[in-house]
mmCIF file of N, CA and C in Angstrom:
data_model
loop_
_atom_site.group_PDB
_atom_site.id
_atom_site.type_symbol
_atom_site.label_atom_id
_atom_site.label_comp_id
_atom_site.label_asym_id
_atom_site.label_seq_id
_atom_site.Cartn_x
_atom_site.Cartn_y
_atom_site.Cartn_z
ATOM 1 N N UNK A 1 -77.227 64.765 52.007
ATOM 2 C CA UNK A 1 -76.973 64.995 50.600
ATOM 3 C C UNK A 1 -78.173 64.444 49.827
ATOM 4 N N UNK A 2 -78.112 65.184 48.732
ATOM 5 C CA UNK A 2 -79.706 64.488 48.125
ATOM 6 C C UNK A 2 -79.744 63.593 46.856
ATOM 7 N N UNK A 3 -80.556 63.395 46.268
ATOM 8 C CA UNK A 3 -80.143 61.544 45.384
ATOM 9 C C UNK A 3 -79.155 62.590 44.381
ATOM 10 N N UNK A 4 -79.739 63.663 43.537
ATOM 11 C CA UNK A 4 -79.046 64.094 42.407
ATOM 12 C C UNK A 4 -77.264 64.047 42.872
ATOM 13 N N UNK A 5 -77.304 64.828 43.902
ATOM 14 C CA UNK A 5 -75.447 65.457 44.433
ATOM 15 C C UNK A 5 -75.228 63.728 44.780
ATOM 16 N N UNK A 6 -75.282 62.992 45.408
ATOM 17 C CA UNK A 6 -75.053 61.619 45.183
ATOM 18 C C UNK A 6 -75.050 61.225 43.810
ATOM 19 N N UNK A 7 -75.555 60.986 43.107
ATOM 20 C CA UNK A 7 -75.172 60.496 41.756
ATOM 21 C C UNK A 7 -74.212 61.041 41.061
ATOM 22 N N UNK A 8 -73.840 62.821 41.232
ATOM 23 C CA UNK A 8 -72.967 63.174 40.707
ATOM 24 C C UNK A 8 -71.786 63.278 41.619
ATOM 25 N N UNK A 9 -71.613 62.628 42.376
ATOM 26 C CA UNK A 9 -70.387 61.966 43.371
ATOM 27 C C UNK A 9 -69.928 60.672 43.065
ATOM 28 N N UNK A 10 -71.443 59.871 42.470
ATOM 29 C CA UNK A 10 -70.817 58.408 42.624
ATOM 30 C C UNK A 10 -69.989 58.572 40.675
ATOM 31 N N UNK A 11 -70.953 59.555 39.873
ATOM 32 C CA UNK A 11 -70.392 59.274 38.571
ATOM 33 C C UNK A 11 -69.237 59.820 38.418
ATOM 34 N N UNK A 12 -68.650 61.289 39.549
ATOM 35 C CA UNK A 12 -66.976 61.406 38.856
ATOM 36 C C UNK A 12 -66.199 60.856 39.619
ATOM 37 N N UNK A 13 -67.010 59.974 40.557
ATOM 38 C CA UNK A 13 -65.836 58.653 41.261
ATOM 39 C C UNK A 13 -65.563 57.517 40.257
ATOM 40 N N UNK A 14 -66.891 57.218 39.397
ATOM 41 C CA UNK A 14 -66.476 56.089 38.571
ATOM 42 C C UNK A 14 -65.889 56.665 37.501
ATOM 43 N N UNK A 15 -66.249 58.082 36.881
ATOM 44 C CA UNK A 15 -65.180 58.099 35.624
ATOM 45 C C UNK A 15 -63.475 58.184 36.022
ATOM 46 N N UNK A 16 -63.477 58.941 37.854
ATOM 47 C CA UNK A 16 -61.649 58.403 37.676
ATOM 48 C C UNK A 16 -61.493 57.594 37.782
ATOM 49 N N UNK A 17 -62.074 56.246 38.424
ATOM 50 C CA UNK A 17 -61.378 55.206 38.446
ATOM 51 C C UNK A 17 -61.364 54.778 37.290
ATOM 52 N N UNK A 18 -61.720 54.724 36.070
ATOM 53 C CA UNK A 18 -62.113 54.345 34.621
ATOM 54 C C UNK A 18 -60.955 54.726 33.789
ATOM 55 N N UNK A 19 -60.122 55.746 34.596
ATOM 56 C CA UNK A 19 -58.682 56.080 34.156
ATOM 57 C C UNK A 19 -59.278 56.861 33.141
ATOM 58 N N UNK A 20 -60.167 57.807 33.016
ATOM 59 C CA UNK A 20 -60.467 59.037 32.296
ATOM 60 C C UNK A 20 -59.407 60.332 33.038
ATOM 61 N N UNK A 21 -58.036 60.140 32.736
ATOM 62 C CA UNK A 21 -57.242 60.971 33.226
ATOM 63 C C UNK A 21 -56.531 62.026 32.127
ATOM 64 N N UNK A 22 -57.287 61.978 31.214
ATOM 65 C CA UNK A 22 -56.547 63.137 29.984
ATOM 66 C C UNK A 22 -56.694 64.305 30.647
ATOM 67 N N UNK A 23 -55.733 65.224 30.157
ATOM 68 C CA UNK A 23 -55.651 66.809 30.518
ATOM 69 C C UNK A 23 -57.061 67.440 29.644
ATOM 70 N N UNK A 24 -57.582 68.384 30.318
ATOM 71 C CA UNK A 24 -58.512 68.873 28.837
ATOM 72 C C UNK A 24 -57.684 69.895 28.180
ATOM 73 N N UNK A 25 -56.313 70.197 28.504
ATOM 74 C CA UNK A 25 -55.470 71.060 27.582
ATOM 75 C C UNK A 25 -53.980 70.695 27.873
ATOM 76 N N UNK A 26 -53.204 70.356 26.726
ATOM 77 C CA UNK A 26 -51.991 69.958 26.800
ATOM 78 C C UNK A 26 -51.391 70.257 28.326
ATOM 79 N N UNK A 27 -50.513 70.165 28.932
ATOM 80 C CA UNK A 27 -49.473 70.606 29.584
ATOM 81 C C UNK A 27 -47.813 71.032 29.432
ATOM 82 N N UNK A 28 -47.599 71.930 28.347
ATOM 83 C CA UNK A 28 -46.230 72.240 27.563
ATOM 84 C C UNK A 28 -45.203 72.247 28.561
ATOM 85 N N UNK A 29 -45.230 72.433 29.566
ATOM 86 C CA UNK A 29 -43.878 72.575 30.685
ATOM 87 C C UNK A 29 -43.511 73.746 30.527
ATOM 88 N N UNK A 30 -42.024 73.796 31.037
ATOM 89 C CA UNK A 30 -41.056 75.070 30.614
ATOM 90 C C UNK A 30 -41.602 75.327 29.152
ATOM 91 N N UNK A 31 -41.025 76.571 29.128
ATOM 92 C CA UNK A 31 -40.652 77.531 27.467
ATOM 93 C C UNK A 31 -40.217 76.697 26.607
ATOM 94 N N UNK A 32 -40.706 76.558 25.635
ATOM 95 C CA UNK A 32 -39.455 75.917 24.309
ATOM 96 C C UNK A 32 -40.797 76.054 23.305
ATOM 97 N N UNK A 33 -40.204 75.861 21.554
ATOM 98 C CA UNK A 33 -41.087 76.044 20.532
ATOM 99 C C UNK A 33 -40.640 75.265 19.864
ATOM 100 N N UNK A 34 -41.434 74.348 19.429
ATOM 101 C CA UNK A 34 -41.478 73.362 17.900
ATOM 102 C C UNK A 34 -41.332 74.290 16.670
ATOM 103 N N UNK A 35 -39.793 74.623 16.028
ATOM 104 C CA UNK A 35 -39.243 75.204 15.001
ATOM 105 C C UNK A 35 -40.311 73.740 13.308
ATOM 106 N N UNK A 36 -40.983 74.683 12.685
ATOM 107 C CA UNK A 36 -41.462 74.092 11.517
ATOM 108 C C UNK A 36 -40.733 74.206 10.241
ATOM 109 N N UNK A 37 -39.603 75.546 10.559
ATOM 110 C CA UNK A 37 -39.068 75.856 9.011
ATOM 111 C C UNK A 37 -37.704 75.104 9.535
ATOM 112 N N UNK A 38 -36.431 74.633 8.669
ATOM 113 C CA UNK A 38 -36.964 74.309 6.940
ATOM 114 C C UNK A 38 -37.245 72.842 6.949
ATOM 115 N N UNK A 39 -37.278 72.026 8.400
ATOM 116 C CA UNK A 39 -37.105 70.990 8.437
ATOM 117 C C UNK A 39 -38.906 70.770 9.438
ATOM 118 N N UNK A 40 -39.994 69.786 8.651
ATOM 119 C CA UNK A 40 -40.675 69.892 9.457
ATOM 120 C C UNK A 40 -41.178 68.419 10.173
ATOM 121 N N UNK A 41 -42.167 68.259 11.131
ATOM 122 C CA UNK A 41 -41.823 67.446 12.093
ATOM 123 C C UNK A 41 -42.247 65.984 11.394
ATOM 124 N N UNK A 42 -41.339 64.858 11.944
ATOM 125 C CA UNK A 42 -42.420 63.663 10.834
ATOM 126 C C UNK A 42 -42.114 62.783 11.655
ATOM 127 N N UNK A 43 -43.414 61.788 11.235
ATOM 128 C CA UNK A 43 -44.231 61.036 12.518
ATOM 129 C C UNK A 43 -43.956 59.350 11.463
ATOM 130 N N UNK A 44 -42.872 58.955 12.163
ATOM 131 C CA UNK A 44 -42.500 57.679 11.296
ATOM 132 C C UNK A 44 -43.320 56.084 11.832
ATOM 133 N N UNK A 45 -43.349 55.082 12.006
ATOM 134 C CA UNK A 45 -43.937 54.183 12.284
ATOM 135 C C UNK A 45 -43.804 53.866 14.011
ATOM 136 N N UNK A 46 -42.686 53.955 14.819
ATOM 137 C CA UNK A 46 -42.295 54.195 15.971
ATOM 138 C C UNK A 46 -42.172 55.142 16.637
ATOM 139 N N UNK A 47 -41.480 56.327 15.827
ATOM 140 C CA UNK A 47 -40.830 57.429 16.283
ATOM 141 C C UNK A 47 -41.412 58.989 15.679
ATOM 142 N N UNK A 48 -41.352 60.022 16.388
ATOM 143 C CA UNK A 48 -41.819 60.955 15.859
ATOM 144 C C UNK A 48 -40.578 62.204 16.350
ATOM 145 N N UNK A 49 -40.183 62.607 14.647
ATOM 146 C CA UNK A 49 -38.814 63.956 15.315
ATOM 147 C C UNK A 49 -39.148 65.187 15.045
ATOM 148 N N UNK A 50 -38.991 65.850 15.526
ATOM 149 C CA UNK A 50 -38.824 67.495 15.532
ATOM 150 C C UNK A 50 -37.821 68.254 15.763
ATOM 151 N N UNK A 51 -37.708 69.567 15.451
ATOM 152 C CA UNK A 51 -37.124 70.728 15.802
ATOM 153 C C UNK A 51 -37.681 71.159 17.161
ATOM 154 N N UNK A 52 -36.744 71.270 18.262
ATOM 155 C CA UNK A 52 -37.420 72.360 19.249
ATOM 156 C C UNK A 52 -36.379 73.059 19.628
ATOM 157 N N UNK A 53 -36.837 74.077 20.094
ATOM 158 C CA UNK A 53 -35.949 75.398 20.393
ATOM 159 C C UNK A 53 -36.632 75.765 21.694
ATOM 160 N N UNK A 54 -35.321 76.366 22.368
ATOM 161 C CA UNK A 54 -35.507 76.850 24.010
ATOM 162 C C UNK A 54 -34.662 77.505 24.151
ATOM 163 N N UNK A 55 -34.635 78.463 25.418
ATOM 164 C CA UNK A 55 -33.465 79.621 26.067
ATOM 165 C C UNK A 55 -32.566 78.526 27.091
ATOM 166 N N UNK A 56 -31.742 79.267 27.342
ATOM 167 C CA UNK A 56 -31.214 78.314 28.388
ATOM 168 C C UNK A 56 -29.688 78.796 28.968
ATOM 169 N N UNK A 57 -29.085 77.580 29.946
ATOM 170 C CA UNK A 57 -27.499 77.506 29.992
ATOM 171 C C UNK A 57 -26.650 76.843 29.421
ATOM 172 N N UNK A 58 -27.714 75.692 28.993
ATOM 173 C CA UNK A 58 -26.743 74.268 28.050
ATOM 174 C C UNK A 58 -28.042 73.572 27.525
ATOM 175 N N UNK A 59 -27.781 72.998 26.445
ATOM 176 C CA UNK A 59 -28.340 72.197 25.857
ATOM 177 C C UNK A 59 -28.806 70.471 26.317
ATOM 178 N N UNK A 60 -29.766 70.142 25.600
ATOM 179 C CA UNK A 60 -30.229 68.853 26.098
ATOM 180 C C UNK A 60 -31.398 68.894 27.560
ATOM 181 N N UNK A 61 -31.899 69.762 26.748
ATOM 182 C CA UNK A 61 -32.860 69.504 28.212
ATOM 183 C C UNK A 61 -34.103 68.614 28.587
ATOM 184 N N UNK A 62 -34.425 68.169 29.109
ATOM 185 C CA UNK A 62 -35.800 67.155 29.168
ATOM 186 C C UNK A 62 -37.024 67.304 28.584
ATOM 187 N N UNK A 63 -37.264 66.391 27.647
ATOM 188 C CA UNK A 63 -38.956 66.643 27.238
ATOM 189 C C UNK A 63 -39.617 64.813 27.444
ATOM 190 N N UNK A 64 -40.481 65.068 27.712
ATOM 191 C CA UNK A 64 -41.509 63.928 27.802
ATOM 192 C C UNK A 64 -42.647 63.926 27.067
ATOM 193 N N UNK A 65 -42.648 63.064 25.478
ATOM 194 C CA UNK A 65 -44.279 62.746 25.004
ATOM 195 C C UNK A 65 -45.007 62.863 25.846
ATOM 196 N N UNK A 66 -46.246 63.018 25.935
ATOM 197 C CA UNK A 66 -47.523 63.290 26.361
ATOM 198 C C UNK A 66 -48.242 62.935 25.008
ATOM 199 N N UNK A 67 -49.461 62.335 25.192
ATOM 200 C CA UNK A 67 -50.692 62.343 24.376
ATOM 201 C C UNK A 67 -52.129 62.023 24.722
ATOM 202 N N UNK A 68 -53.399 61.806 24.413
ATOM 203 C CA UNK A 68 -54.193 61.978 24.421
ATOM 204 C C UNK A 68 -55.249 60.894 23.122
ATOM 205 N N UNK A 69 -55.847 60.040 23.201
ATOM 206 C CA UNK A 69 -56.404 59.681 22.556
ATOM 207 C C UNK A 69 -58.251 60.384 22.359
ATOM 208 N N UNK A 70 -58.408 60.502 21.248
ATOM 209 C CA UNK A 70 -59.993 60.990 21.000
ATOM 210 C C UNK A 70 -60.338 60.958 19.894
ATOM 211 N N UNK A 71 -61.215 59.320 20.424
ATOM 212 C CA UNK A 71 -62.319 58.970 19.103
ATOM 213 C C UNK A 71 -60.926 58.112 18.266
ATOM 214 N N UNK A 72 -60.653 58.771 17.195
ATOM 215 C CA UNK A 72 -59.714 58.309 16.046
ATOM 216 C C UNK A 72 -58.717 59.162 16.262
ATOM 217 N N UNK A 73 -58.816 60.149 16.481
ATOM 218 C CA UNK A 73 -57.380 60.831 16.283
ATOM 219 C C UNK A 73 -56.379 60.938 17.950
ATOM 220 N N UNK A 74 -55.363 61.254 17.552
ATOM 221 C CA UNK A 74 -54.171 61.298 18.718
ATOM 222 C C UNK A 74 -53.865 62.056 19.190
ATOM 223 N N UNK A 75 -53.578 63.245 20.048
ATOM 224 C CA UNK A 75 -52.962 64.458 19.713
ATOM 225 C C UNK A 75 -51.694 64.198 20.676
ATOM 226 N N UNK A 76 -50.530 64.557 20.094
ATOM 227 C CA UNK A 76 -49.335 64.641 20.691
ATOM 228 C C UNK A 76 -48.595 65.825 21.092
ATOM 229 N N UNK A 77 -47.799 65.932 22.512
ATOM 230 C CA UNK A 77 -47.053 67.144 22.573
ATOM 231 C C UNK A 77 -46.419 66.943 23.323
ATOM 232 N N UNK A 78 -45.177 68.075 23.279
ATOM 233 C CA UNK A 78 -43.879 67.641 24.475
ATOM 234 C C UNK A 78 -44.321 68.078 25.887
ATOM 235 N N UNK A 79 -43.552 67.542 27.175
ATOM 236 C CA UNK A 79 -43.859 68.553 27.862
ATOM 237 C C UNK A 79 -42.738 68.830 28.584
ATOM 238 N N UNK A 80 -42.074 69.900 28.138
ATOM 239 C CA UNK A 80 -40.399 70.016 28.378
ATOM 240 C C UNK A 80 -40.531 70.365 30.605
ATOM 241 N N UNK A 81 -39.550 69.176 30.587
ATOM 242 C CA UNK A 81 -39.597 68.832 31.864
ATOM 243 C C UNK A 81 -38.456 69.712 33.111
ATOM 244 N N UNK A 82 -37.422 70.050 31.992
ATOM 245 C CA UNK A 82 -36.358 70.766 32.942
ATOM 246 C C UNK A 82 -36.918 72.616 32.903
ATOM 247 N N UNK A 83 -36.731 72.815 33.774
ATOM 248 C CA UNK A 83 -37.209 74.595 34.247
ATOM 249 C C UNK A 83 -36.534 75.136 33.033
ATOM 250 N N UNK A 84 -37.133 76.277 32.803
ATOM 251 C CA UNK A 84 -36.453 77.365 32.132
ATOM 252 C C UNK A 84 -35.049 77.781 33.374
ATOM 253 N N UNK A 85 -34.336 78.359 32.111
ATOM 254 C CA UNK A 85 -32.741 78.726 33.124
ATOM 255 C C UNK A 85 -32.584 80.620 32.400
ATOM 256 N N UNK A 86 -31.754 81.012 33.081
ATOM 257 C CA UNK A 86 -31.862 82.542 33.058
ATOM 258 C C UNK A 86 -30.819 82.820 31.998
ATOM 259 N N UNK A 87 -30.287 81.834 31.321
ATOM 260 C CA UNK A 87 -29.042 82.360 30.883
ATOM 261 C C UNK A 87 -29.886 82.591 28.965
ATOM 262 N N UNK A 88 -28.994 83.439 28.146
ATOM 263 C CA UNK A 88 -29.042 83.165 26.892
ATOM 264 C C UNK A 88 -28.878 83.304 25.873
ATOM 265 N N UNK A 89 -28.691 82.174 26.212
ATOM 266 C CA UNK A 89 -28.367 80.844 24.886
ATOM 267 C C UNK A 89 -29.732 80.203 24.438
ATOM 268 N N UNK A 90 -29.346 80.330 23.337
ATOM 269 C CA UNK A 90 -31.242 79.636 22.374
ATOM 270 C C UNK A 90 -30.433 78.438 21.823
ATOM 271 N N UNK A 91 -31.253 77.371 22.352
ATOM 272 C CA UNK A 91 -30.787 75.918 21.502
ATOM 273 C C UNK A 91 -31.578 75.641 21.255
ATOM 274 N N UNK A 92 -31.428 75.012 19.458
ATOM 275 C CA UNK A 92 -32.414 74.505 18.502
ATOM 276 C C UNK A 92 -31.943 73.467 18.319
ATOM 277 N N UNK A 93 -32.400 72.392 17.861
ATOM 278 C CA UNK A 93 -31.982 70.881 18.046
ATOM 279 C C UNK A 93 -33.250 69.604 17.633
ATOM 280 N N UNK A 94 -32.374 69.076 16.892
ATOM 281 C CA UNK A 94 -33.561 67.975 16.249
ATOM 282 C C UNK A 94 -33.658 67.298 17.240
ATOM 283 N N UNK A 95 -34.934 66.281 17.405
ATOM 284 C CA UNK A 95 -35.012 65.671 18.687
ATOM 285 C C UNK A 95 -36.129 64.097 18.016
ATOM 286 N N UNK A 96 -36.015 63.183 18.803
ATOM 287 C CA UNK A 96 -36.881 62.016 18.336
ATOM 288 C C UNK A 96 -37.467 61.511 19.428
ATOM 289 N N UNK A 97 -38.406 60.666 19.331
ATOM 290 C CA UNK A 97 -39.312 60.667 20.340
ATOM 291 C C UNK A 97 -40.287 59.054 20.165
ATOM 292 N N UNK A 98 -40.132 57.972 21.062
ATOM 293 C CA UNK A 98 -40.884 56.867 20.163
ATOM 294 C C UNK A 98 -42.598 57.613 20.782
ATOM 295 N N UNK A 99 -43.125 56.982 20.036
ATOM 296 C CA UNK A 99 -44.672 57.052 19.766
ATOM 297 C C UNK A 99 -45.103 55.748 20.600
ATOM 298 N N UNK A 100 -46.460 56.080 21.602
ATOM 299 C CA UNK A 100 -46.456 55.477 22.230
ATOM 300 C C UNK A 100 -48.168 53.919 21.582
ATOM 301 N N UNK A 101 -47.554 52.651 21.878
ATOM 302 C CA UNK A 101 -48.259 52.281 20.663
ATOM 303 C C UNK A 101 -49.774 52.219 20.633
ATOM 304 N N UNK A 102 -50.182 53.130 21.404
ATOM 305 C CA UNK A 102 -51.988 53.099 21.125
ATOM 306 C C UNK A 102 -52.116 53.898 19.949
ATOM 307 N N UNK A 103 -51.096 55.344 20.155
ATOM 308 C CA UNK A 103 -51.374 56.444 19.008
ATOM 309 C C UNK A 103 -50.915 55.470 17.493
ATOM 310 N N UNK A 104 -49.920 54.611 17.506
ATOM 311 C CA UNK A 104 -49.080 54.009 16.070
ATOM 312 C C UNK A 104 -49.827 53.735 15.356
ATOM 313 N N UNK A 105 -51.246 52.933 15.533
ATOM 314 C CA UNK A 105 -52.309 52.695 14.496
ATOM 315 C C UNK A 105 -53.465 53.780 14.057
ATOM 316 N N UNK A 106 -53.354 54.941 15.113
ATOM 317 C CA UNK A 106 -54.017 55.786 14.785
ATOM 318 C C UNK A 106 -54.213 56.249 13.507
ATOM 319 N N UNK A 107 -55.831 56.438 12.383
ATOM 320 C CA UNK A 107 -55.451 57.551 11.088
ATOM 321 C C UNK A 107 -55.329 58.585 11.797
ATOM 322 N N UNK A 108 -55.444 59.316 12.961
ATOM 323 C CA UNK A 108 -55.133 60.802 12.332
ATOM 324 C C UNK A 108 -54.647 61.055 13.718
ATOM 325 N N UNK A 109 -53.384 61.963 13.875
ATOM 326 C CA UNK A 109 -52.458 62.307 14.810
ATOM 327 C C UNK A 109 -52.043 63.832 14.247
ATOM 328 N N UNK A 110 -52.442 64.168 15.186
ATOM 329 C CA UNK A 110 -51.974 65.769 15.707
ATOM 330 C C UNK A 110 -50.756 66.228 16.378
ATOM 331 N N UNK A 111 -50.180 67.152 16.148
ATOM 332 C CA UNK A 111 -48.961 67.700 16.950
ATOM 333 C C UNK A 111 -49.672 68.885 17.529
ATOM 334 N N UNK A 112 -49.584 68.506 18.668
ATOM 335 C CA UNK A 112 -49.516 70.062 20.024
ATOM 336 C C UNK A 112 -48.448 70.768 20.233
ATOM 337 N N UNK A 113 -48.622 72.158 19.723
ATOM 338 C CA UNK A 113 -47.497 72.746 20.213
ATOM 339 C C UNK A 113 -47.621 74.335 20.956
ATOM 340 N N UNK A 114 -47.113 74.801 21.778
ATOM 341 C CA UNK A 114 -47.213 76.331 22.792
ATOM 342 C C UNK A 114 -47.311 76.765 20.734
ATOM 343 N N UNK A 115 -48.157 77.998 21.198
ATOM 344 C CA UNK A 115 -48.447 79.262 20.320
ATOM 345 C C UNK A 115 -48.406 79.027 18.714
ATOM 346 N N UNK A 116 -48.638 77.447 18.494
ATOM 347 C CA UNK A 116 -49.387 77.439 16.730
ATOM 348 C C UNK A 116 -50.064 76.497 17.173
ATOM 349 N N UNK A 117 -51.252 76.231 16.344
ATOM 350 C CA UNK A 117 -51.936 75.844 15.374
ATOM 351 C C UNK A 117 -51.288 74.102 15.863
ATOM 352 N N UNK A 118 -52.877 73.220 15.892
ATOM 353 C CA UNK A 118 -52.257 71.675 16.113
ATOM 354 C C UNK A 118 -51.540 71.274 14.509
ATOM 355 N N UNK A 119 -50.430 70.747 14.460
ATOM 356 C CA UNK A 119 -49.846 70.164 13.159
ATOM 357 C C UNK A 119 -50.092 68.453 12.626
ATOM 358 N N UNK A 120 -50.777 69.010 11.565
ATOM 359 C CA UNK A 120 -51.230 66.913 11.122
ATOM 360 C C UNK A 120 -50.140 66.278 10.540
ATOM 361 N N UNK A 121 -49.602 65.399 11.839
ATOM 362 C CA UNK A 121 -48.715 64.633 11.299
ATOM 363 C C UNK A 121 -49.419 63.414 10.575
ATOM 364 N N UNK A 122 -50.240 63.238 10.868
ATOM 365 C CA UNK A 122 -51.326 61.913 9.901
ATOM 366 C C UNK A 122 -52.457 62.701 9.735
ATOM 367 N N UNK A 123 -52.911 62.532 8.166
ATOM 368 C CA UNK A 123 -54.311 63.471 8.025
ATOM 369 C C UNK A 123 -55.219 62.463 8.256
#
């Protein structure tokens, strides 16, 4: 192997161990959509709630925060954990979520969501 391909072995060995483990694009999971009308999402000192909507057999299905720190800003998104199900039924449902506390001091935090536009929950 020659010095260059060695160096670029030893440097993306040291950036994983450095815990440079962000996604370079969300990971949304199953189907579901962050509903914005008439109620929209707000990002309180701990906690951050939303509307989400999904197909399904029953309600209550799994989502897990995910986020991402860069630079100053945060970007946040669900990543709904239980499979899509064949049946349907569309459940919409407010949901809360604590904020995890690197993003809490953040100025500026983003909402990730499947098929809009990131939403500024902190400008």
């Amino acid at each position: 192997m020659n010095r260059v391909a060695l160096l670029m072995v030893g440097f993306c060995v040291a950036m994983a161990c450095a815990g440079t483990t962000e996604p370079a694009e969300p990971d949304f999971g199953a189907h579901y959509r962050v509903v914005l009308q008439p109620e929209s999402p707000v990002l309180g000192s701990t906690t951050v709630s939303l509307t989400v909507s999904y197909g399904g057999c029953r309600n209550n299905h799994g989502f897990v925060l995910r986020h991402r720190i860069r630079i100053d800003t945060a970007e946040i998104w669900l990543q709904k954990i239980t499979p899509d199900e064949p049946c349907d039924m569309l459940v919409t449902e407010r949901r809360a979520f604590a904020i995890p506390e690197g993003v809490q001091t953040l100025a500026h935090v983003r909402l990730m969501a499947p098929d809009v536009d990131p939403y500024r929950l902190r400008p």
